[in-house]
PDB file of C-alpha atoms and ligand atoms in Angstrom:
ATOM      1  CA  UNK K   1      13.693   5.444 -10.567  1.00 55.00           C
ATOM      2  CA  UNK K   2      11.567   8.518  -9.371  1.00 63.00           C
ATOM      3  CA  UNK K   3      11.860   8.147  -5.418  1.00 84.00           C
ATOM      4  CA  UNK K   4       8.326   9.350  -3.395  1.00 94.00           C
ATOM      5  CA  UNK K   5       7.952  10.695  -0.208  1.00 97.00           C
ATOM      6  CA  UNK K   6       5.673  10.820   3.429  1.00 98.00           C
ATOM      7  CA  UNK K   7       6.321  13.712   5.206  1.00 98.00           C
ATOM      8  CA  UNK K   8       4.293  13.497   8.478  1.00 98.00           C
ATOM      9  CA  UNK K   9       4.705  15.347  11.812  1.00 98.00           C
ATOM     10  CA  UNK K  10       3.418  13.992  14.584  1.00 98.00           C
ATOM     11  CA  UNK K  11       2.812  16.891  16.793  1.00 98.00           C
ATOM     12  CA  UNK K  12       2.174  14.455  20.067  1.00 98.00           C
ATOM     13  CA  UNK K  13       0.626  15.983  23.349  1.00 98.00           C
ATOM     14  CA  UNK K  14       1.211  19.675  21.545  1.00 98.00           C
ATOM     15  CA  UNK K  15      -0.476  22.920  20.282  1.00 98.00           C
ATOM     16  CA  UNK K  16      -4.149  24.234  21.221  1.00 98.00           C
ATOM     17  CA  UNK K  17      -6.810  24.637  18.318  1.00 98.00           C
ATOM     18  CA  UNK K  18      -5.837  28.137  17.539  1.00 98.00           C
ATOM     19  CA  UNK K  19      -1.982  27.134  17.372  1.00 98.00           C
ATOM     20  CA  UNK K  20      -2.462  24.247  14.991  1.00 98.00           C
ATOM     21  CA  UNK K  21      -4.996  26.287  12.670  1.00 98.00           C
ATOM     22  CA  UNK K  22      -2.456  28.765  12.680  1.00 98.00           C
ATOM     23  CA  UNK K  23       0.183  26.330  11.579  1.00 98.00           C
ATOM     24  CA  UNK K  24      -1.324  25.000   8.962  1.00 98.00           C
ATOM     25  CA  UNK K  25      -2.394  28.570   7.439  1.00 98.00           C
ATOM     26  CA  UNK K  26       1.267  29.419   7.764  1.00 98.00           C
ATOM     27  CA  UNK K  27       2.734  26.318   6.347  1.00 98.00           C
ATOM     28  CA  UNK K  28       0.111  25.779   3.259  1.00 97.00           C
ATOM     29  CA  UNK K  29       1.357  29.126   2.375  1.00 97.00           C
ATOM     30  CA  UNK K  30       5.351  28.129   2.555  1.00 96.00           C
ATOM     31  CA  UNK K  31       5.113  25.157   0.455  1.00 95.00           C
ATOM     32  CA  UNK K  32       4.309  24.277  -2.879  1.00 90.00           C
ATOM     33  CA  UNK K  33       2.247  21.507  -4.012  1.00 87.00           C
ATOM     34  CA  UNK K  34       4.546  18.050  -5.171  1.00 87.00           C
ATOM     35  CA  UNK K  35       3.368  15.268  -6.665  1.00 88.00           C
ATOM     36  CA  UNK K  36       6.180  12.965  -5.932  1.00 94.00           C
ATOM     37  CA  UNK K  37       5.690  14.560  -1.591  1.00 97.00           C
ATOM     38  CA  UNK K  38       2.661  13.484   0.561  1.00 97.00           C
ATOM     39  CA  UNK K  39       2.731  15.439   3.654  1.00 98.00           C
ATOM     40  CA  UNK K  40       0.818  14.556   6.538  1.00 98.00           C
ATOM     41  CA  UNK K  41       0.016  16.285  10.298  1.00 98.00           C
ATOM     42  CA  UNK K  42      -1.098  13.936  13.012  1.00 98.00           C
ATOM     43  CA  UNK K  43      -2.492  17.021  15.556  1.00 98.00           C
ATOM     44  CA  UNK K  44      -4.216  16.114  18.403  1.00 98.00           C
ATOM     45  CA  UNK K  45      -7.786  14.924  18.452  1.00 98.00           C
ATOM     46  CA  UNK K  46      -8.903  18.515  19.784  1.00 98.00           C
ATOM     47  CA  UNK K  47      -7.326  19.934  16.338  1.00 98.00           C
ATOM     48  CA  UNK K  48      -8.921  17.573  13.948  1.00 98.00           C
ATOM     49  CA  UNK K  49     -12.269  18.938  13.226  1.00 98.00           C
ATOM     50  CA  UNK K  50     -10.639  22.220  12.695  1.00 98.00           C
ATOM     51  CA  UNK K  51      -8.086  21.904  10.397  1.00 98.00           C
ATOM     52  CA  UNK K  52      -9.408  18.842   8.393  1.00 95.00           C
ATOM     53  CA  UNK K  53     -10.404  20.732   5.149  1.00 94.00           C
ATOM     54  CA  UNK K  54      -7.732  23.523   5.969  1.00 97.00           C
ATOM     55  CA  UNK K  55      -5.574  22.816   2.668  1.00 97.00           C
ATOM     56  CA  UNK K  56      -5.412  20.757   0.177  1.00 95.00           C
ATOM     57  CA  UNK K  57      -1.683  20.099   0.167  1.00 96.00           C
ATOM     58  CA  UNK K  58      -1.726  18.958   3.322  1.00 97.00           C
ATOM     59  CA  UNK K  59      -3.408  15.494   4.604  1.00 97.00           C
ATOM     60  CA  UNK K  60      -4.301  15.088   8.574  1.00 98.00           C
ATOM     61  CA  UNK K  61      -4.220  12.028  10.425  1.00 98.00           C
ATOM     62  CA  UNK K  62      -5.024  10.639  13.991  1.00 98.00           C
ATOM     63  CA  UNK K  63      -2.438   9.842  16.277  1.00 98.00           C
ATOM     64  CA  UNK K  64      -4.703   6.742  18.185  1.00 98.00           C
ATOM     65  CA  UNK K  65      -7.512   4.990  17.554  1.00 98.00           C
ATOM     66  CA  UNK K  66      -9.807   2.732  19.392  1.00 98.00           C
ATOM     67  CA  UNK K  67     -11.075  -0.828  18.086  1.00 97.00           C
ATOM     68  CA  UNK K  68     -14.098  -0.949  19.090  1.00 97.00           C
ATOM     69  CA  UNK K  69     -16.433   1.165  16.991  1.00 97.00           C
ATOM     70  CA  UNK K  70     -18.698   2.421  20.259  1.00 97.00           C
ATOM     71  CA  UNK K  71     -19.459   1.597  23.865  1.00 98.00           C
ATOM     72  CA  UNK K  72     -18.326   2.582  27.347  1.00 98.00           C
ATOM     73  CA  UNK K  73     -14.542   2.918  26.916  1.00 98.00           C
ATOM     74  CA  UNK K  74     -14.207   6.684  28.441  1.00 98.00           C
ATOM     75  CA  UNK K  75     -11.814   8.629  26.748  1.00 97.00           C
ATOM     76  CA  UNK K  76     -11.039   6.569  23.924  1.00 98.00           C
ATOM     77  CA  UNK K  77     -12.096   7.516  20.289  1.00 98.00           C
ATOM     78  CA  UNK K  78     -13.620   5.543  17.361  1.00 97.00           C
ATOM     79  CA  UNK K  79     -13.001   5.008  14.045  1.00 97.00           C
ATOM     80  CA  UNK K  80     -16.800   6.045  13.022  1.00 97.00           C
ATOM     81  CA  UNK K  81     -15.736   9.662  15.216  1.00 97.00           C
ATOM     82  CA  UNK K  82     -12.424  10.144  12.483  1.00 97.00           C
ATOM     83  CA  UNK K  83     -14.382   9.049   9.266  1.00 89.00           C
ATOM     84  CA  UNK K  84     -14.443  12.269   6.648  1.00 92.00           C
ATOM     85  CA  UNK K  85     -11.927  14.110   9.311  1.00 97.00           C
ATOM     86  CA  UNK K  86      -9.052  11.938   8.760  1.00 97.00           C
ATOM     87  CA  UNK K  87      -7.211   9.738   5.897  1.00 96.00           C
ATOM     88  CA  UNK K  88      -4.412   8.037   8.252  1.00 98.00           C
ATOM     89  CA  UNK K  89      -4.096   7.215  11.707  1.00 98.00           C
ATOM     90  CA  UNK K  90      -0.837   6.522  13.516  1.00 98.00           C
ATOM     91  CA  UNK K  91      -0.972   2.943  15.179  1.00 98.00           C
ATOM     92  CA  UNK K  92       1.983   1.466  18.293  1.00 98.00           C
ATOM     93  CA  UNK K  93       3.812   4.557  18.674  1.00 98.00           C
ATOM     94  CA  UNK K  94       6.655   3.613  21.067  1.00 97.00           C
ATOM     95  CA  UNK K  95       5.004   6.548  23.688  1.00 97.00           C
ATOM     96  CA  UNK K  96       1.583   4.129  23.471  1.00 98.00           C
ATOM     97  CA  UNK K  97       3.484   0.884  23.667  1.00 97.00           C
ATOM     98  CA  UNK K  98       5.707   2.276  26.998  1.00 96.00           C
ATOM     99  CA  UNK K  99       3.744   4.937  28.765  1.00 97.00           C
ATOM    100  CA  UNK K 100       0.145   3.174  27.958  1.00 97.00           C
ATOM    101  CA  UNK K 101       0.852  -0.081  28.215  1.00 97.00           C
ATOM    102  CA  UNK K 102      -0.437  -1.000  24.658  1.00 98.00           C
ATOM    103  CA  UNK K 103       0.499  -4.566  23.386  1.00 98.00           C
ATOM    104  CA  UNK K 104       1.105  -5.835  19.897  1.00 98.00           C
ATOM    105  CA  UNK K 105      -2.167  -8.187  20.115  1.00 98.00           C
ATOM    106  CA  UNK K 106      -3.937  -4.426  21.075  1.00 98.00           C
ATOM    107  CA  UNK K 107      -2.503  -3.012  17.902  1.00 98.00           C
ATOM    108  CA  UNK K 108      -3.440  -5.719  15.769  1.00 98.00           C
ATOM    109  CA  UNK K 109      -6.662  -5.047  16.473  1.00 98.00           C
ATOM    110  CA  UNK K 110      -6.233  -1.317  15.944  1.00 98.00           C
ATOM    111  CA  UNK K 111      -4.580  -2.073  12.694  1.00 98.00           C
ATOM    112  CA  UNK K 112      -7.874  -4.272  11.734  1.00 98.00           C
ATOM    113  CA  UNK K 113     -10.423  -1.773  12.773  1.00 98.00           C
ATOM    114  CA  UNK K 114      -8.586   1.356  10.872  1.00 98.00           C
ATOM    115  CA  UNK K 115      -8.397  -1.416   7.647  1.00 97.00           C
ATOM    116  CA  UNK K 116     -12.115  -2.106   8.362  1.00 97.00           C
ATOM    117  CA  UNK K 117     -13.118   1.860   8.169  1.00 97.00           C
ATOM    118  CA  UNK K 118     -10.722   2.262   5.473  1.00 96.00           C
ATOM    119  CA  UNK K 119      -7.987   4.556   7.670  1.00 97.00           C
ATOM    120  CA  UNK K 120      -4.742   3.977   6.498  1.00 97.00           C
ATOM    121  CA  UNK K 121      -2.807   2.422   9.415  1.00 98.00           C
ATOM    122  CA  UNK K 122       1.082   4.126   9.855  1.00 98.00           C
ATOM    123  CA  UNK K 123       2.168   1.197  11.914  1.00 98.00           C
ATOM    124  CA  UNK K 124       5.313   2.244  14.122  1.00 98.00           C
ATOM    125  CA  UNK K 125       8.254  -0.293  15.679  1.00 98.00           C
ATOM    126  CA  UNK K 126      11.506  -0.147  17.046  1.00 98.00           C
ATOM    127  CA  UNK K 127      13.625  -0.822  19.533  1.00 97.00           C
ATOM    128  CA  UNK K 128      14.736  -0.036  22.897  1.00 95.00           C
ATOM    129  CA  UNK K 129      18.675   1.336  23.305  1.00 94.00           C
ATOM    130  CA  UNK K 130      19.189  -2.096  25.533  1.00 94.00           C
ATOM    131  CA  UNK K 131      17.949  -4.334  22.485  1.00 96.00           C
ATOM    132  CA  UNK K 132      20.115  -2.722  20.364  1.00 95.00           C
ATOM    133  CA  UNK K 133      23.417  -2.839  22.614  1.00 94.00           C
ATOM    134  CA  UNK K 134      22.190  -6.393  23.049  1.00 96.00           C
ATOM    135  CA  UNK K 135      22.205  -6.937  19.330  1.00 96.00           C
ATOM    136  CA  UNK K 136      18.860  -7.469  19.107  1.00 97.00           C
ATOM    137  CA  UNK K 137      17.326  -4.938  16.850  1.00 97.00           C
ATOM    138  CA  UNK K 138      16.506  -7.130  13.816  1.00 98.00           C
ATOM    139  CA  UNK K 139      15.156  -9.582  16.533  1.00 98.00           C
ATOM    140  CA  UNK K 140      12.443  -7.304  17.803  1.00 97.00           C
ATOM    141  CA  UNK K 141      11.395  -5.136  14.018  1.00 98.00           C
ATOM    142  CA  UNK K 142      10.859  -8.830  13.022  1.00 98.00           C
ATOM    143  CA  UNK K 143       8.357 -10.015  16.513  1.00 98.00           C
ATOM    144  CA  UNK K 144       6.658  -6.327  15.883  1.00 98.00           C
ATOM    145  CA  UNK K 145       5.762  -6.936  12.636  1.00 98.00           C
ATOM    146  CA  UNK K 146       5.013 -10.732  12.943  1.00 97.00           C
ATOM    147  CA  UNK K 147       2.688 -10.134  15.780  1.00 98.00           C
ATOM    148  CA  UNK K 148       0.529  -6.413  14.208  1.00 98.00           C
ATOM    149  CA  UNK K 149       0.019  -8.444  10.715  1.00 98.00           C
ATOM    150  CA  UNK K 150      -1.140 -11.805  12.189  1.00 98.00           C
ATOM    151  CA  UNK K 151      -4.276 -12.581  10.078  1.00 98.00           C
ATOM    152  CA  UNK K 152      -4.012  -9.412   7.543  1.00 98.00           C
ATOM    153  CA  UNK K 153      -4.240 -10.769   3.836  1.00 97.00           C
ATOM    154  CA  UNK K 154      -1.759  -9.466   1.365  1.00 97.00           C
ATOM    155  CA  UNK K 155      -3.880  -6.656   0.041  1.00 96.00           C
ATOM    156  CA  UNK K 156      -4.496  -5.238   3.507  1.00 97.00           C
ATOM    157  CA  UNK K 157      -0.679  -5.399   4.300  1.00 98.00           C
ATOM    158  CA  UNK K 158      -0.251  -3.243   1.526  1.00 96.00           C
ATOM    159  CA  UNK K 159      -1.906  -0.511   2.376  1.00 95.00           C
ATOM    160  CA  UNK K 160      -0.145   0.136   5.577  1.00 98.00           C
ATOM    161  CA  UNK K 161       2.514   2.811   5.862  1.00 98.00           C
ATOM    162  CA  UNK K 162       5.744   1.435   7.874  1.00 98.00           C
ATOM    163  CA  UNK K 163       7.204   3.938  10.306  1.00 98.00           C
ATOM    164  CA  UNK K 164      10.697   2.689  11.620  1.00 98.00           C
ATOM    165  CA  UNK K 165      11.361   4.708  14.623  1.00 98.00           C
ATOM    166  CA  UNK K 166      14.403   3.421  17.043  1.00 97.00           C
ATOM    167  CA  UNK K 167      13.236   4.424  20.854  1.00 95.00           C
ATOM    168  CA  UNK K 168      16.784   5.564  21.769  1.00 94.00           C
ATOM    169  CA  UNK K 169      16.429   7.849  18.793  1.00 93.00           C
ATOM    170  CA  UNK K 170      12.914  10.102  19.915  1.00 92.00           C
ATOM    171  CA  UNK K 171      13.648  13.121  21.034  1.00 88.00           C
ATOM    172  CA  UNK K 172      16.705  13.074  22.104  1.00 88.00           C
ATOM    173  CA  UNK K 173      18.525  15.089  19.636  1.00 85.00           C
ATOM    174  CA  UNK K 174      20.809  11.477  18.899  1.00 85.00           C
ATOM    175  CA  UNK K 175      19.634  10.188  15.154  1.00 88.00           C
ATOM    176  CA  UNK K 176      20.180   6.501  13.415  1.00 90.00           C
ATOM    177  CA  UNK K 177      23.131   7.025  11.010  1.00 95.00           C
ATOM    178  CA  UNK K 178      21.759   6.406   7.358  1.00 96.00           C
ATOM    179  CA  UNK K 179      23.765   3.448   7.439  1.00 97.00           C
ATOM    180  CA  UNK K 180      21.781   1.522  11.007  1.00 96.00           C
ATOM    181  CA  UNK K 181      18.130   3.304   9.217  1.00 97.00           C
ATOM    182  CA  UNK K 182      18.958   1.736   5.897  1.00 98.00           C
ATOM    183  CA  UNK K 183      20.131  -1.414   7.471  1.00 97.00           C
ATOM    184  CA  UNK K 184      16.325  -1.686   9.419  1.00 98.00           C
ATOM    185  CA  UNK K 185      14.548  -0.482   6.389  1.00 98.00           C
ATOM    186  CA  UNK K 186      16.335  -3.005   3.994  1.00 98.00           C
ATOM    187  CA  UNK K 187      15.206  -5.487   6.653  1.00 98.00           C
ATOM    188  CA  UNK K 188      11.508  -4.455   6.936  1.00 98.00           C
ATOM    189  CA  UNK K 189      11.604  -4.534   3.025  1.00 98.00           C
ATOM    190  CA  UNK K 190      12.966  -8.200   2.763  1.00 97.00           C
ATOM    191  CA  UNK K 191      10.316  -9.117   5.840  1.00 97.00           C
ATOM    192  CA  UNK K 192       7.754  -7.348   3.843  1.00 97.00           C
ATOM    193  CA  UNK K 193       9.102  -9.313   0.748  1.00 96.00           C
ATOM    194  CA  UNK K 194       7.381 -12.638   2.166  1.00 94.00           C
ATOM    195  CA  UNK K 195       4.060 -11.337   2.462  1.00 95.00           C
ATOM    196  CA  UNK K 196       3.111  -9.211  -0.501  1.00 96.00           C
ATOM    197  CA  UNK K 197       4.028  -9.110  -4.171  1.00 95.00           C
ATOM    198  CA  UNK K 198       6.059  -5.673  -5.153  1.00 94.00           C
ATOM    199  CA  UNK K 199       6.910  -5.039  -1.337  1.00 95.00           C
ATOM    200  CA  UNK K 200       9.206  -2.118  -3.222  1.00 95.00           C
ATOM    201  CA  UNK K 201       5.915   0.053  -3.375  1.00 95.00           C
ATOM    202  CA  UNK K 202       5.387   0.103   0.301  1.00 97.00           C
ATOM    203  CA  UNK K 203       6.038   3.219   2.185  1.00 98.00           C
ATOM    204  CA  UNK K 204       9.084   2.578   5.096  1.00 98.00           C
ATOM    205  CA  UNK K 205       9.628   6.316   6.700  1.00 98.00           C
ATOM    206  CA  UNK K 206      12.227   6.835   9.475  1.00 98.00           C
ATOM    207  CA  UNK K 207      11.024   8.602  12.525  1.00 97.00           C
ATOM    208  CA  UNK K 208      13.689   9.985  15.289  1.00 96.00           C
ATOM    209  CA  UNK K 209      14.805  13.359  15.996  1.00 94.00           C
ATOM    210  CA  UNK K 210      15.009  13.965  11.977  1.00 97.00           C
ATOM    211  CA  UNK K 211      15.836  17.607  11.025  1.00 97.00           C
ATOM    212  CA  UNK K 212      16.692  19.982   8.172  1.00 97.00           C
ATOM    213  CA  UNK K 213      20.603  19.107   8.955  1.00 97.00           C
ATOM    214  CA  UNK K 214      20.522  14.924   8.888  1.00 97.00           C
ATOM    215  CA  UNK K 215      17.217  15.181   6.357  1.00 98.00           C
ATOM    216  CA  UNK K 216      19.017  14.651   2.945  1.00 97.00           C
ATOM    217  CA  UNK K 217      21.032  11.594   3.691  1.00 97.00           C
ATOM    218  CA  UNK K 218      18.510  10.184   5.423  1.00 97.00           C
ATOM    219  CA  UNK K 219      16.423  10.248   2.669  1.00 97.00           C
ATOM    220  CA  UNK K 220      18.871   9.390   0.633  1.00 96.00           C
ATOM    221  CA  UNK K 221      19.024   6.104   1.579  1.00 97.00           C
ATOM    222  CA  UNK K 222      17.332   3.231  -0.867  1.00 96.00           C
ATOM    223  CA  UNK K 223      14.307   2.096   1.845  1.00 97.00           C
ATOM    224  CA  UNK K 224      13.960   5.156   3.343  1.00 98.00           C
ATOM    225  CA  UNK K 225      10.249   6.446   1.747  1.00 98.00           C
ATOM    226  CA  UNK K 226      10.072   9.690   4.270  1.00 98.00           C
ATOM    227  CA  UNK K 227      10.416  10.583   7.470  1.00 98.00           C
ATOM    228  CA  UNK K 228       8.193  11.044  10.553  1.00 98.00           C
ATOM    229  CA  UNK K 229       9.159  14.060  12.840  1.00 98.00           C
ATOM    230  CA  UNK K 230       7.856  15.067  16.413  1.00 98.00           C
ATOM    231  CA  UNK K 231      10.106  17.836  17.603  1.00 97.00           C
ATOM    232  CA  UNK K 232      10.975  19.764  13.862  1.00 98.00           C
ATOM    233  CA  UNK K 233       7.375  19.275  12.959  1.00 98.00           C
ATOM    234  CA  UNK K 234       6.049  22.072  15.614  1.00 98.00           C
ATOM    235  CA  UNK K 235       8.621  24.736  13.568  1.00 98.00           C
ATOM    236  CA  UNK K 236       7.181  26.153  10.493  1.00 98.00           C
ATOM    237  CA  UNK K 237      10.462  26.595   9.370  1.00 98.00           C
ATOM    238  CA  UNK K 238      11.854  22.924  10.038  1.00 98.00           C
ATOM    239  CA  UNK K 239       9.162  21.168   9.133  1.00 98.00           C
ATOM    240  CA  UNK K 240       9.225  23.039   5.578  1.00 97.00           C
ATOM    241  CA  UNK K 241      12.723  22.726   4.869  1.00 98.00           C
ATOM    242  CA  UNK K 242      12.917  19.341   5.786  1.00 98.00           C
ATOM    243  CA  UNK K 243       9.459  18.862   2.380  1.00 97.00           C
ATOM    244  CA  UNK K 244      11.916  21.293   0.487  1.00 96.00           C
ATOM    245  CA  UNK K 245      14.805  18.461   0.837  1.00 97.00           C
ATOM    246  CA  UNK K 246      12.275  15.786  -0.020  1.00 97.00           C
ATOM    247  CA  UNK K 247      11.356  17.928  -3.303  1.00 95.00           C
ATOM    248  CA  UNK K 248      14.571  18.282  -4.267  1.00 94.00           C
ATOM    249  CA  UNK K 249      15.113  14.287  -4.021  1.00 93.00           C
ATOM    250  CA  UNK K 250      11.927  13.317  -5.107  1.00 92.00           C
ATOM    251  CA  UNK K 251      12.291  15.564  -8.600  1.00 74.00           C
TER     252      UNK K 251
HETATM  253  P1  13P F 301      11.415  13.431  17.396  1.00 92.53           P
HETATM  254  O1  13P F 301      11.487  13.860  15.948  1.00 92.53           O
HETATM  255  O2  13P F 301      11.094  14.551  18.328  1.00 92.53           O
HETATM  256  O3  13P F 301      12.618  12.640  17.792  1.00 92.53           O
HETATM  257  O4  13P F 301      10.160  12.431  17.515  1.00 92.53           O
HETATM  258  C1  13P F 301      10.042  11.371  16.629  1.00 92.53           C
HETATM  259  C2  13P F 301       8.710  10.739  16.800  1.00 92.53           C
HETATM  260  O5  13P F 301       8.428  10.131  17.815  1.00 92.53           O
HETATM  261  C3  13P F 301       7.732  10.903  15.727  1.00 92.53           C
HETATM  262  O6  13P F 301       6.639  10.061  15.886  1.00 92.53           O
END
């Protein structure tokens, strides 16, 4: 079977309007267009409006969202401020769940509100190094996912992207093995599996220090839909050799 792939960067707390324009330019330029490869950018909100309708091989996303649509919440952003700018917005990224405080009841909300304004949701989990030493990664993926989904219908889980990113794994240079991602994925999958019909066509990507180097067997890997990168997605270079491996797969 044909395999299809997410490529997303998440460029986090990084790059100034010019820098991410500049990006973009260089890296619609560097690629080819691929059917069977969706790649995304999730810039920072200050990049949005400027590189929104940059190329058309390239897809941007948000990496937050509020969920309420307006009101006094300074600093916060909302959905009707992303609508026409952005397709996807990234939802309980492990640096909002630790260093903001954001709980799974908070995301579930998120998740509704994107649903609601027709974002599609890239729902991250994972787990901390001590769960898994404690042996209790499947343990956690499984109260993540039970807790962001409470109350979605089928046909609104479905239309969430999965991003499987272990904590102890972010930026630290120290990746899953394929084997410990597959093993996750195959999990999400077969908790997936219980909610929706043809959980197969649901989009699982891998996030944690992914690079050109451990980016073929990675994707390799049966559940593994894509990858999403924070460090090798502010290179040109990386982030484009790491599409040219999903090409090559995908063809
Ligand atoms: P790194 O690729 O830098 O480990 O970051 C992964 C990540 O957090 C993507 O959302």
């Amino acid at each position: 079977m044909k395999k299809e792939f997410i490529i997303a960067g998440n460029w986090k707390m990084n790059k100034t309007v010019e820098e991410s324009i500049d990006f973009i330019k260089e890296l619609d330029d560097k690629i080819e267009a691929n059917e069977g490869v969706r790649i995304l950018i999730f810039p920072p909100f200050t990049s949005i409006y400027s590189i929104s309708n940059l190329s058309d091989k390239i897809k941007i996303g948000s990496q937050n969202i509020f969920y309420e649509d307006r009101g006094a919440y300074t600093g916060e952003i909302s959905p009707l401020m992303l609508k026409n700018l952005v397709d996807y917005v990234l939802i309980g990224h492990s640096e909002r769940r630790e260093i903001f405080k954001e709980l799974d009841s908070d995301l579930n909300k998120k998740i509704k509100t994107a649903l609601r304004h027709k974002l599609n949701p890239v729902l991250c989990i994972g787990e901390t190094l001590e769960q898994r030493e404690r042996g209790e990664t499947l343990k956690r993926i499984k109260k993540q996912i039970d807790e962001d989904l409470k109350g979605l219908k089928a046909q609104e889980i479905k239309s969430i992207i999965f991003a499987y990113e272990p904590i102890w794994a972010i930026g630290t240079g120290e990746t899953a093995s394929p084997a410990q991602a597959q093993e996750v994925h195959g999990f999400i999958r077969k908790l997936l599996e219980e909610k929706v019909e043809n959980p197969e066509d649901i989009f699982i990507l891998y996030g944690g220090s992914v690079k050109p180097e451990n980016s073929f067997d990675l994707l390799s890997q049966k559940d593994i839909n894509g990858a999403l990168i924070g460090g090798a997605s502010l290179k040109v270079d990386l982030f484009s050799a790491i599409i040219e491996t999903s090409c090559k797969i995908a063809k």
